[in-house]
Amino acid sequence: MCLGIALHSEYNVPDEVKKAGFQICPDELGSIVEGHDVKKLKVHGGVNGIADKLSTSTTNGLTATEESLNHRQNIYGVNKFTESQVRSFWVFVWEALQDMTLIILAVCACISLFVGIATEGWPKGAHDGLGIVASILLVVFVTATSDYRQSLQFKDLDKEKKKISVQVTRDGFRQKISIYDLLPGDLAHLAIGDQVPADGLFMSGFSLLINESSLTGESEPVNVNADNPFLLSGTKVQDGSCKMLVTTVGMRSQWGKLMATLSEGGDDETPLQVKLNGVATIIGKIGLVFAVVTFAVLAEGLIKHKFQEGSYLSWSADDALELLEYFAVGVTIVVVAVPEGLPLAVTLSLAFAMKKMMNDRALVRHLAACETMGSATSICSDKTGTLTTNHMTLVKACICGNINEVNNHEEIKDVCSQVPDVALKVLLQSIFYNTGGEVVINQAGKLEILGTPTETALLEFGLLLGGDFQVARQETKIVKVEPFNSEKKRMGVVLQLPGGGYRAHCKGASEIILAACDKVLDSAVDFFSYYLSNLLTYQVMARSSPMDKHTLVKHLRTMFNEVVAVTGDGTNDAPALHEADIGLAMGIAGTEVVSLIMQVFNEISCREMEKIDVFHGILENYVFTAVITCTIIFQFIIVQFLGDFANTTPLTLYQWFACVFIGFLGMPISAAIKMVPVGCK
């Protein structure tokens, strides 16, 4: 009692909260729910005390007047997450311009335009510079257009997924509102399959099990009741139903804080970009050295000639133009040394890869993600929902003394033929009545099984045996139900049979059920021999928190210089997906936060990354090679045979030597591309 008084005296309600008519601030509410602080909850009078301090009725809910709702929003915020601003097309253009090769070419284009116009005049002197500018713009707009179109598709996809309604009690009436209109103090009603829309406290309910695997990675459901009343946003109701008091919404909720961590950091260069930028820089430096040497030699010849004539102190306009021509030669060497066609070849290959992946039902957020997938040297994969589907199925059944495999429809038909009709009816009765799950018809008109993975597997087996859940539930009256809980590890149901008498069905953990039996069939099986023999094949980090996964990926990238690919499906995988070089999210069991930060959204298939050989496309880009080859052939024909018509002259021996030498400078690029996978090392 004294402890409660001491704690209560330490908490002071902020003035702005008092003026709005409330007795508890949002930070205090967040600390109670997020920290699962039972002591602090008791100090505030429990769940009912929190409801009183939020000025809400535990039976009628909020008073939904516009003025009161506005006051509540001003103090506690709205149930929306801070979203990144929609980037315009020109932002993608600016990002595409950051390529090192394009930057070098842009500098050379400016110099070429200035020198060309100064020496040869307009427009003849601007041909080379404008040609370089055109190639730069082509690469930039192809890349920017691809990324911008994908961003719009992701925006539309995200908008559709966020159209969620929540059932609440306001002004004494049960009604549906948008999840964005939910406020602290609302009484939200949750049933099997619903996602918890905000942080809150359990008020009343029946056999409530919460699946927190999307937030914590733990597949074991959490039993939420009056003793453990804490509900976290982003989790899912796996069994039971409840009425919850909303306490924290938006960015103050557990999910909101996790979303906030995703805004940190920026885009890193992909491994291929790093290597190509390095090659372009080296080639640029080599070309610059030769350009400086060439300019120095030519300028030295002019100065020497001026000394011999004795006119080294008198410089005319013709001498200045001659120096500019020498400078133009140097710039030309730098321009031809930098492979201006390479960025276009890379961009086209990545664009074709993106189109191929979209045909395979994979939505790519960033064009460069196609390349990074082929560069991965370490793959970190989540288990629950990724390697496993987080969905159980029945594979073996012992019925009437017969042990049968039940992996497909043919085997299930064999079971039905072996089991007498009376026994099959009792089995279906046990499956459909002694369960906490439910078979419903969803909005699409299809059967949907709701419940824990175990209950779902049993109900699915019952349906495959030919049973009808709705019909079976109407045939017999339920007398008593003993719900399952983690302490008893069993559940049971007593039925009143139509012909008189009663029948009890029981199921649960093997050690509990077998201990209650007089006689059992014993058959020892070594379940773990296979797993133990293969344990050292994998490196497993068990029961890891979201930040543990984030730390692992971060250290793999920084300390070991690995190119890391992360696969995941839940909110708990979001920090690791954000930190990784490439994030692949599986849309089958995923949550919204994963598709927000991943580079590739995998809806159904396309997990076979080896099919997308981007590097092969870059190395053997037949379209690009054909265009270049045709250009060279036409240039050769024009120079050699149509010189008078086109006003051209054949290349001299010196010019041929320069072309061959510059060709050798491009060989390191092809060598770099052939290094597959292209890791950071």
XYZ file of C-alpha atoms in Angstrom:
681
model
C 0.000 0.000 0.000
C 2.815 2.369 0.908
C 4.622 1.456 -2.291
C 1.560 2.360 -4.338
C 1.250 5.743 -2.602
C 4.924 6.501 -3.176
C 4.760 5.672 -6.872
C 1.552 7.595 -7.318
C 3.018 10.699 -5.718
C 5.942 10.637 -8.170
C 3.696 10.967 -11.208
C 2.609 14.503 -12.001
C 0.010 15.106 -14.675
C 1.203 17.750 -17.193
C -0.838 20.956 -17.203
C -1.870 20.680 -20.855
C -3.249 17.180 -20.158
C -5.247 18.460 -17.174
C -6.679 21.346 -19.173
C -7.904 18.904 -21.831
C -9.782 16.918 -19.165
C -7.456 13.912 -18.854
C -5.399 12.580 -15.942
C -2.599 10.667 -17.676
C -0.118 11.653 -20.393
C 0.721 9.606 -23.516
C 4.297 8.876 -22.377
C 3.029 7.329 -19.136
C 0.568 5.173 -21.072
C 3.313 4.061 -23.446
C 5.648 3.071 -20.620
C 2.933 0.928 -18.990
C 1.986 -1.079 -22.083
C 5.360 -1.288 -23.807
C 7.145 -2.225 -20.585
C 4.387 -4.630 -19.450
C 4.558 -2.769 -16.143
C 1.937 -4.463 -13.942
C 2.948 -2.502 -10.822
C 2.540 0.860 -12.507
C -0.792 -0.283 -13.951
C -2.035 -1.141 -10.441
C -0.874 2.254 -9.167
C -3.151 3.922 -11.726
C -6.093 1.771 -10.646
C -5.817 -1.032 -13.175
C -7.550 -1.034 -16.529
C -10.655 0.669 -15.141
C -8.488 3.364 -13.554
C -6.745 4.016 -16.880
C -10.161 4.274 -18.560
C -11.288 6.852 -15.985
C -8.117 8.899 -16.499
C -8.737 8.786 -20.255
C -12.279 10.084 -19.652
C -13.917 7.097 -21.288
C -16.699 4.761 -20.182
C -15.916 1.049 -19.911
C -19.391 0.276 -21.257
C -20.335 3.131 -23.608
C -16.884 4.081 -24.888
C -15.921 7.566 -26.045
C -18.226 10.518 -26.418
C -17.852 11.083 -30.141
C -18.402 14.835 -30.336
C -16.124 16.726 -32.690
C -14.756 18.920 -29.902
C -13.866 16.035 -27.570
C -12.250 14.048 -30.383
C -10.136 17.069 -31.371
C -8.964 17.523 -27.755
C -8.025 13.847 -27.610
C -6.119 14.040 -30.901
C -4.183 17.112 -29.762
C -2.986 15.368 -26.582
C -2.502 11.750 -27.687
C -2.000 12.047 -31.439
C -3.612 10.142 -34.296
C -3.203 6.536 -35.354
C -1.003 7.290 -38.353
C 2.654 6.610 -38.986
C 5.128 9.132 -40.285
C 5.523 8.274 -43.945
C 8.313 9.332 -46.219
C 7.331 12.073 -48.630
C 6.400 11.015 -52.121
C 9.463 11.587 -54.234
C 8.998 13.384 -57.532
C 10.383 12.208 -60.858
C 13.172 14.789 -60.665
C 14.431 13.294 -57.402
C 14.971 10.000 -59.225
C 16.706 11.927 -62.028
C 19.049 13.521 -59.489
C 19.819 10.120 -57.921
C 20.598 8.641 -61.341
C 23.034 11.507 -61.991
C 25.149 10.462 -58.990
C 26.841 7.708 -61.009
C 30.610 8.357 -61.082
C 30.947 7.490 -64.774
C 28.193 9.941 -65.680
C 29.784 12.652 -63.543
C 33.129 12.255 -65.333
C 31.368 12.304 -68.698
C 29.392 15.410 -67.717
C 32.593 17.272 -66.817
C 34.172 16.204 -70.094
C 31.052 17.282 -72.007
C 31.209 20.780 -70.518
C 34.894 21.140 -71.354
C 34.347 19.716 -74.841
C 31.529 22.183 -75.526
C 33.580 25.143 -74.327
C 36.739 24.200 -76.209
C 34.907 23.041 -79.341
C 32.876 26.227 -79.690
C 35.947 28.371 -78.935
C 38.085 26.666 -81.580
C 35.625 25.644 -84.311
C 32.615 27.843 -83.586
C 28.930 27.010 -83.376
C 27.489 24.520 -84.266
C 30.395 22.473 -85.623
C 32.413 22.676 -82.434
C 29.507 21.502 -80.264
C 28.913 18.142 -81.939
C 31.120 16.050 -79.617
C 29.950 17.732 -76.433
C 26.263 17.503 -77.334
C 26.687 13.826 -78.244
C 28.070 13.105 -74.772
C 25.236 15.079 -73.157
C 22.658 13.103 -75.167
C 24.100 9.761 -74.020
C 24.094 10.950 -70.388
C 20.471 12.101 -70.587
C 19.386 8.818 -72.178
C 20.900 6.747 -69.357
C 19.556 9.061 -66.655
C 15.986 9.137 -67.953
C 15.800 5.372 -68.536
C 16.941 4.716 -64.944
C 14.762 7.432 -63.408
C 11.663 6.380 -65.360
C 12.007 2.732 -64.267
C 12.451 3.593 -60.580
C 9.678 6.217 -60.629
C 7.154 3.817 -62.171
C 7.949 1.183 -59.550
C 7.558 3.719 -56.733
C 4.068 4.598 -58.011
C 3.110 0.922 -58.137
C 4.292 0.429 -54.556
C 2.344 3.491 -53.466
C -0.886 2.118 -54.959
C -0.215 -1.295 -53.428
C 0.403 0.239 -50.004
C -2.750 2.359 -50.227
C -4.920 -0.692 -50.921
C -3.426 -2.681 -48.046
C -4.151 0.091 -45.523
C -7.915 0.159 -46.066
C -8.731 -1.439 -42.685
C -11.857 -0.977 -40.551
C -12.061 -1.499 -36.786
C -15.120 -2.240 -34.650
C -15.405 0.109 -31.659
C -17.992 1.190 -29.111
C -18.703 4.937 -29.122
C -21.646 6.693 -27.498
C -22.919 3.276 -26.408
C -23.211 1.933 -29.977
C -21.000 -0.602 -31.721
C -19.776 0.777 -35.052
C -17.046 0.468 -37.673
C -14.456 3.207 -38.091
C -11.250 3.577 -40.060
C -8.111 2.412 -38.299
C -6.772 5.968 -38.756
C -9.654 7.383 -36.653
C -8.831 5.198 -33.645
C -7.968 7.196 -30.495
C -6.763 6.435 -26.944
C -9.832 5.668 -24.860
C -11.635 3.822 -27.656
C -13.108 0.409 -26.850
C -12.054 -1.825 -29.757
C -13.573 -5.271 -30.345
C -11.242 -7.967 -31.671
C -12.021 -11.464 -32.949
C -10.049 -14.344 -34.418
C -7.928 -13.166 -37.348
C -8.033 -9.449 -36.475
C -4.859 -7.403 -36.277
C -4.376 -5.407 -33.085
C -4.732 -1.825 -34.397
C -2.907 -0.009 -31.566
C -1.304 -0.590 -28.173
C -3.869 -1.224 -25.490
C -5.131 -3.152 -22.473
C -7.346 -6.233 -22.248
C -10.721 -5.459 -20.666
C -12.803 -8.581 -21.201
C -12.830 -11.592 -23.469
C -12.645 -15.348 -23.835
C -9.576 -17.579 -24.412
C -7.590 -14.786 -26.063
C -4.377 -15.921 -27.753
C -2.222 -13.330 -29.514
C 0.249 -14.242 -32.257
C 3.235 -11.929 -31.743
C 5.461 -13.617 -34.352
C 5.250 -10.586 -36.665
C 6.675 -8.391 -33.888
C 8.934 -10.661 -31.810
C 9.577 -13.605 -34.128
C 8.222 -16.063 -31.548
C 5.753 -18.542 -33.067
C 4.277 -19.537 -29.683
C 1.043 -17.582 -29.085
C 0.740 -15.416 -25.960
C -2.196 -15.869 -23.598
C -3.650 -12.418 -22.828
C -6.003 -12.073 -19.871
C -6.665 -9.886 -16.836
C -3.321 -10.889 -15.295
C -1.417 -10.193 -18.529
C -3.540 -7.477 -20.178
C -1.001 -5.925 -22.550
C -1.773 -5.831 -26.282
C 0.745 -4.544 -28.841
C -0.036 -3.069 -32.235
C 0.864 -5.161 -35.261
C 0.157 -8.486 -33.543
C -2.750 -10.742 -34.510
C -5.596 -12.454 -32.666
C -5.016 -16.167 -33.116
C -7.809 -17.455 -30.917
C -10.646 -16.093 -28.827
C -12.081 -12.599 -28.747
C -11.808 -9.545 -26.537
C -12.668 -5.940 -25.859
C -9.569 -3.764 -25.528
C -8.959 -0.268 -24.226
C -6.797 1.659 -26.687
C -3.969 3.486 -24.872
C -1.273 4.401 -27.409
C -1.608 5.110 -31.127
C 0.519 6.145 -34.091
C 4.228 6.756 -33.673
C 4.039 6.277 -29.885
C 2.920 2.651 -30.259
C 5.291 -0.315 -30.413
C 4.857 -0.638 -34.166
C 5.247 3.108 -34.657
C 8.581 3.148 -32.828
C 9.777 0.263 -34.966
C 8.715 2.149 -38.099
C 10.661 5.195 -36.895
C 13.923 3.213 -36.933
C 13.436 2.582 -40.647
C 13.840 6.267 -41.504
C 17.478 6.227 -40.440
C 20.193 5.753 -43.040
C 20.331 6.294 -46.788
C 20.862 4.350 -49.945
C 24.191 2.604 -50.369
C 25.873 1.879 -53.665
C 25.456 -1.647 -54.960
C 28.558 -3.869 -55.297
C 28.573 -3.549 -59.094
C 28.231 0.235 -58.861
C 31.201 0.335 -56.490
C 33.345 -1.723 -58.861
C 32.285 0.110 -62.020
C 32.792 3.479 -60.341
C 36.230 2.315 -59.257
C 37.072 1.182 -62.781
C 35.735 4.438 -64.248
C 37.804 6.450 -61.773
C 40.969 4.500 -62.584
C 40.389 4.822 -66.327
C 39.610 8.500 -65.907
C 42.856 9.035 -64.005
C 44.860 7.122 -66.607
C 43.168 9.049 -69.404
C 43.810 12.303 -67.545
C 47.515 11.465 -67.209
C 47.809 10.729 -70.929
C 45.772 13.829 -71.741
C 48.082 16.006 -69.642
C 51.166 14.398 -71.172
C 49.760 14.835 -74.692
C 48.862 18.468 -74.036
C 52.269 19.093 -72.483
C 54.104 17.560 -75.466
C 52.062 19.530 -78.003
C 52.352 22.753 -76.019
C 56.102 22.167 -75.583
C 56.436 21.903 -79.375
C 54.616 25.215 -79.842
C 56.694 26.960 -77.165
C 59.906 25.514 -78.611
C 58.906 26.799 -82.028
C 58.252 30.254 -80.532
C 61.693 30.223 -78.871
C 63.367 29.296 -82.138
C 61.634 32.200 -83.873
C 62.462 34.522 -80.985
C 58.831 35.474 -80.548
C 58.132 33.679 -77.280
C 57.034 36.958 -75.662
C 54.519 37.854 -78.353
C 51.404 35.678 -78.524
C 48.722 36.175 -81.130
C 45.096 35.042 -81.257
C 46.121 32.235 -83.621
C 48.608 30.969 -81.011
C 45.860 30.973 -78.363
C 43.520 29.044 -80.648
C 46.291 26.530 -81.332
C 46.720 25.993 -77.571
C 42.955 25.503 -77.267
C 43.111 22.893 -80.016
C 45.829 21.066 -78.072
C 43.608 21.268 -74.986
C 40.719 19.872 -77.032
C 42.910 16.909 -77.993
C 43.561 16.252 -74.305
C 39.848 16.454 -73.476
C 39.086 14.078 -76.343
C 41.491 11.525 -74.878
C 39.703 11.709 -71.510
C 36.275 11.422 -73.150
C 37.085 8.384 -75.241
C 38.889 6.759 -72.312
C 35.740 6.844 -70.145
C 33.308 4.128 -71.352
C 30.224 6.240 -71.996
C 28.334 3.230 -73.386
C 28.746 1.164 -70.224
C 26.113 2.941 -68.067
C 23.552 2.459 -70.837
C 24.405 -1.249 -71.160
C 24.090 -1.714 -67.392
C 20.807 0.221 -67.243
C 19.258 -1.710 -70.133
C 20.283 -5.055 -68.620
C 18.798 -4.132 -65.243
C 15.612 -2.835 -66.885
C 15.179 -6.091 -68.820
C 15.792 -8.055 -65.603
C 13.136 -5.983 -63.801
C 10.616 -6.647 -66.575
C 11.362 -10.372 -66.471
C 10.907 -10.440 -62.689
C 7.579 -8.596 -62.970
C 6.425 -11.259 -65.432
C 7.344 -13.780 -62.725
C 5.095 -11.840 -60.284
C 7.886 -10.112 -58.387
C 7.574 -6.362 -57.890
C 10.943 -4.576 -57.796
C 11.205 -1.329 -55.837
C 14.724 -0.285 -56.976
C 16.264 -1.094 -60.353
C 19.669 -1.816 -58.775
C 18.128 -4.527 -56.571
C 18.169 -6.874 -59.588
C 21.955 -6.614 -59.655
C 22.497 -6.818 -55.897
C 20.653 -10.160 -55.682
C 23.300 -11.747 -57.867
C 26.056 -10.259 -55.692
C 24.933 -11.717 -52.352
C 27.661 -13.582 -50.476
C 25.681 -14.087 -47.236
C 21.984 -14.863 -46.895
C 20.198 -14.327 -43.562
C 16.752 -15.892 -43.507
C 13.994 -15.653 -40.941
C 12.419 -18.992 -40.023
C 8.838 -18.380 -38.951
C 6.764 -17.458 -41.974
C 9.716 -17.503 -44.392
C 11.450 -20.877 -44.283
C 8.254 -22.180 -42.726
C 4.785 -20.973 -43.656
C 3.710 -20.602 -39.997
C 0.977 -23.058 -40.976
C 0.732 -26.637 -39.671
C -0.691 -29.644 -41.521
C -1.557 -33.135 -40.346
C 0.844 -35.687 -41.873
C 0.109 -38.913 -39.932
C -2.958 -40.243 -38.126
C -3.617 -43.296 -35.962
C -7.310 -44.182 -36.305
C -8.841 -47.468 -35.112
C -5.384 -48.960 -34.656
C -4.242 -48.098 -38.183
C -1.356 -45.663 -38.674
C -1.662 -43.840 -41.997
C 0.181 -41.103 -43.847
C -2.236 -38.302 -44.770
C -0.112 -36.053 -46.989
C -2.438 -35.973 -50.009
C -6.024 -36.613 -51.100
C -5.342 -40.211 -52.186
C -3.996 -41.163 -48.761
C -6.955 -39.461 -47.063
C -9.350 -41.471 -49.261
C -7.605 -44.644 -48.106
C -8.158 -43.599 -44.485
C -11.860 -43.015 -45.129
C -12.214 -46.440 -46.753
C -10.499 -48.219 -43.828
C -12.393 -46.487 -41.001
C -16.007 -47.539 -40.233
C -18.646 -44.864 -40.728
C -19.511 -44.800 -37.021
C -15.879 -44.230 -36.021
C -15.446 -41.586 -38.730
C -18.523 -39.735 -37.439
C -17.143 -39.731 -33.881
C -13.748 -38.532 -35.161
C -15.322 -35.631 -37.071
C -17.431 -34.812 -34.024
C -14.266 -34.590 -31.918
C -12.484 -32.410 -34.491
C -15.355 -29.959 -35.054
C -16.600 -29.638 -31.458
C -13.454 -29.956 -29.365
C -11.765 -26.948 -30.927
C -11.135 -23.283 -30.318
C -10.998 -22.612 -34.044
C -13.715 -21.825 -36.520
C -14.492 -22.366 -40.202
C -16.055 -19.289 -41.810
C -16.810 -17.969 -45.279
C -14.726 -14.872 -46.010
C -15.601 -11.838 -48.146
C -14.356 -13.628 -51.264
C -16.884 -16.425 -50.672
C -14.201 -18.991 -49.827
C -13.835 -21.168 -46.738
C -11.329 -19.792 -44.247
C -10.069 -21.562 -41.129
C -9.402 -19.358 -38.106
C -7.522 -20.450 -35.007
C -4.141 -21.598 -33.772
C -1.870 -23.509 -36.179
C -2.716 -26.778 -34.402
C -6.466 -26.141 -34.490
C -6.236 -25.060 -38.117
C -4.426 -28.273 -39.083
C -7.041 -30.463 -37.369
C -9.987 -28.569 -38.857
C -8.413 -28.766 -42.309
C -8.016 -32.530 -41.856
C -11.677 -32.801 -40.840
C -12.780 -30.953 -43.969
C -10.605 -33.207 -46.134
C -12.285 -36.230 -44.536
C -15.559 -34.938 -45.966
C -16.966 -33.246 -42.889
C -19.014 -30.045 -42.857
C -18.180 -27.777 -39.921
C -21.399 -25.738 -39.944
C -23.683 -28.776 -40.307
C -21.819 -30.792 -37.678
C -22.009 -27.977 -35.116
C -25.818 -27.898 -35.392
C -26.373 -31.622 -34.856
C -25.376 -31.866 -31.185
C -25.793 -29.649 -28.150
C -22.700 -28.568 -26.204
C -23.131 -29.081 -22.465
C -19.769 -27.894 -21.162
C -16.488 -26.615 -22.576
C -13.111 -26.786 -20.876
C -10.995 -24.275 -22.848
C -7.327 -24.856 -23.441
C -4.726 -22.902 -21.495
C -0.970 -23.104 -21.061
C -1.207 -24.426 -17.501
C -3.541 -27.399 -18.037
C -2.256 -28.110 -21.572
C -5.524 -29.783 -22.508
C -9.058 -28.976 -23.551
C -12.319 -30.875 -23.548
C -15.984 -30.690 -24.463
C -19.063 -32.577 -23.245
C -21.860 -33.177 -25.777
C -25.477 -34.227 -25.266
C -26.202 -36.874 -27.889
C -29.481 -36.726 -29.859
C -30.463 -40.264 -28.784
C -29.760 -39.578 -25.121
C -26.576 -39.810 -23.117
C -23.419 -37.772 -23.142
C -20.045 -37.988 -24.823
C -16.809 -36.264 -23.760
C -13.970 -35.445 -26.149
C -10.521 -34.526 -24.864
C -7.246 -33.499 -26.483
C -4.003 -31.905 -25.338
C -0.295 -32.434 -24.743
C 0.749 -36.078 -24.988
C 2.223 -36.240 -21.492
C -1.002 -34.851 -19.991
C -3.440 -37.043 -21.933
C -1.363 -40.214 -21.572
C -1.043 -39.677 -17.821
C -4.836 -39.792 -17.559
C -5.099 -43.077 -19.497
C -5.140 -46.595 -17.975
C -3.716 -48.251 -21.090
C -1.585 -46.811 -23.893
C 0.171 -48.059 -27.046
C 3.900 -47.398 -26.665
C 6.135 -46.969 -29.715
C 9.449 -45.216 -29.213
C 10.635 -43.141 -32.154
C 13.815 -41.075 -32.355
C 12.490 -37.803 -33.719
C 15.763 -35.885 -33.437
C 18.307 -38.165 -35.096
C 18.042 -36.458 -38.472
C 18.222 -32.956 -37.082
C 21.159 -33.711 -34.796
C 23.137 -35.254 -37.652
C 22.701 -32.085 -39.709
C 22.935 -29.523 -36.933
C 26.458 -28.326 -37.784
C 25.535 -27.700 -41.429
C 23.801 -24.423 -40.560
C 24.525 -21.400 -38.411
C 21.407 -20.652 -36.387
C 20.702 -17.678 -34.124
C 17.761 -18.817 -31.997
C 15.174 -16.601 -30.274
C 16.711 -13.461 -31.722
C 15.063 -10.090 -31.214
C 14.620 -7.578 -34.075
C 17.708 -5.646 -32.944
C 19.731 -8.899 -32.676
C 18.993 -9.552 -36.345
C 19.849 -5.948 -37.200
C 23.188 -6.207 -35.362
C 24.090 -9.473 -37.121
C 23.429 -8.034 -40.581
C 25.262 -4.810 -39.720
C 28.387 -6.669 -38.558
C 28.347 -8.980 -41.588
C 28.410 -5.899 -43.814
C 30.897 -3.772 -41.874
C 33.282 -6.177 -40.115
C 33.303 -9.017 -42.677
C 32.622 -6.909 -45.796
C 29.879 -9.262 -46.999
C 27.067 -8.506 -49.439
C 24.073 -9.516 -47.320
C 20.651 -10.623 -48.533
C 17.891 -10.911 -45.915
C 14.589 -12.726 -46.367
C 11.755 -12.064 -43.952
C 8.026 -11.840 -43.553
C 7.230 -10.015 -40.318
C 7.558 -6.682 -38.577
C 10.374 -8.121 -36.477
C 12.452 -8.571 -39.657
C 12.092 -4.924 -40.712
C 15.324 -3.528 -39.132
C 17.417 -6.340 -40.651
C 15.767 -5.902 -44.061
C 16.488 -2.184 -43.896
C 20.153 -2.725 -42.998
C 20.798 -5.390 -45.652
C 22.149 -4.801 -49.160
C 19.111 -6.571 -50.566
C 15.833 -7.328 -48.781
C 13.452 -9.969 -50.077
C 10.023 -10.145 -48.463
C 7.635 -13.005 -49.041
C 4.175 -11.586 -49.657
C 2.378 -14.773 -48.583
C 2.950 -14.412 -44.836
C 4.344 -10.889 -44.683
C 3.147 -7.732 -42.977
C 2.857 -4.194 -44.335
C 6.047 -2.873 -42.777
C 8.199 -5.350 -44.719
C 6.914 -4.307 -48.126
C 7.591 -0.696 -47.132
C 11.371 -1.093 -46.878
C 12.228 -4.025 -49.123
C 13.745 -3.728 -52.573
C 11.918 -6.726 -54.057
C 8.294 -7.620 -53.209
C 7.894 -11.339 -53.865
C 4.189 -12.105 -54.080
C 4.136 -15.800 -54.901
C 7.161 -17.160 -56.742
C 10.482 -15.905 -58.128
C 12.618 -16.979 -55.162
C 15.089 -18.590 -57.569
C 17.512 -15.679 -57.858
C 19.906 -17.567 -60.114
C 17.460 -17.229 -63.011
C 18.108 -13.481 -63.160
C 21.637 -13.330 -64.533
C 22.107 -9.579 -64.756
C 25.860 -9.778 -65.202
C 25.467 -12.059 -68.214
C 23.155 -9.468 -69.721
C 25.645 -6.676 -69.120
C 28.537 -8.694 -70.536
C 26.657 -9.959 -73.605
C 24.131 -7.249 -74.324
C 23.397 -8.268 -77.893
C 21.281 -5.246 -78.757
C 23.905 -2.840 -77.500
C 26.723 -4.797 -79.176
C 24.820 -4.917 -82.476
C 24.252 -1.152 -82.457
C 27.917 -0.453 -81.717
C 29.081 -2.914 -84.396
C 26.814 -1.404 -87.054
C 27.996 2.075 -86.104
C 31.648 1.060 -86.479
C 30.996 -0.594 -89.873
C 29.153 2.448 -91.241
C 31.854 4.777 -89.930
C 34.551 2.672 -91.617
C 32.664 2.662 -94.935
C 32.059 6.422 -94.807
C 35.669 7.255 -93.914
C 37.323 4.892 -96.384
C 35.005 5.056 -99.403
C 32.813 8.158 -99.038
C 35.475 10.622 -97.957
C 34.720 13.224 -100.610
C 30.970 13.049 -100.058
C 31.138 13.140 -96.223
C 34.189 15.450 -96.082
C 36.217 12.912 -94.057
C 39.760 11.563 -94.254
C 41.060 8.098 -93.303
C 42.690 7.641 -89.913
C 46.428 8.059 -89.735
C 48.734 5.471 -88.194
C 48.949 7.589 -85.030
C 45.159 7.759 -84.778
C 44.816 3.995 -85.255
C 47.378 3.471 -82.485
C 45.398 5.791 -80.192
C 42.158 3.874 -80.867
C 43.757 0.498 -80.140
C 45.387 1.823 -76.964
C 42.104 3.287 -75.707
C 40.429 -0.065 -76.451
C 42.888 -1.773 -74.135
C 41.909 0.695 -71.399
C 38.359 -0.697 -71.518
C 39.432 -4.293 -70.884
C 39.411 -4.008 -67.053
C 35.676 -3.283 -67.274
C 34.873 -6.614 -68.923
C 37.133 -8.340 -66.411
C 35.240 -6.713 -63.528
C 31.868 -7.739 -64.938
C 32.937 -11.378 -65.298
C 33.581 -11.581 -61.535
C 30.262 -13.222 -60.523
C 29.208 -12.979 -57.775
C 30.578 -9.476 -57.421
C 31.155 -9.186 -53.681
C 32.529 -6.201 -51.814
C 35.878 -7.934 -51.469
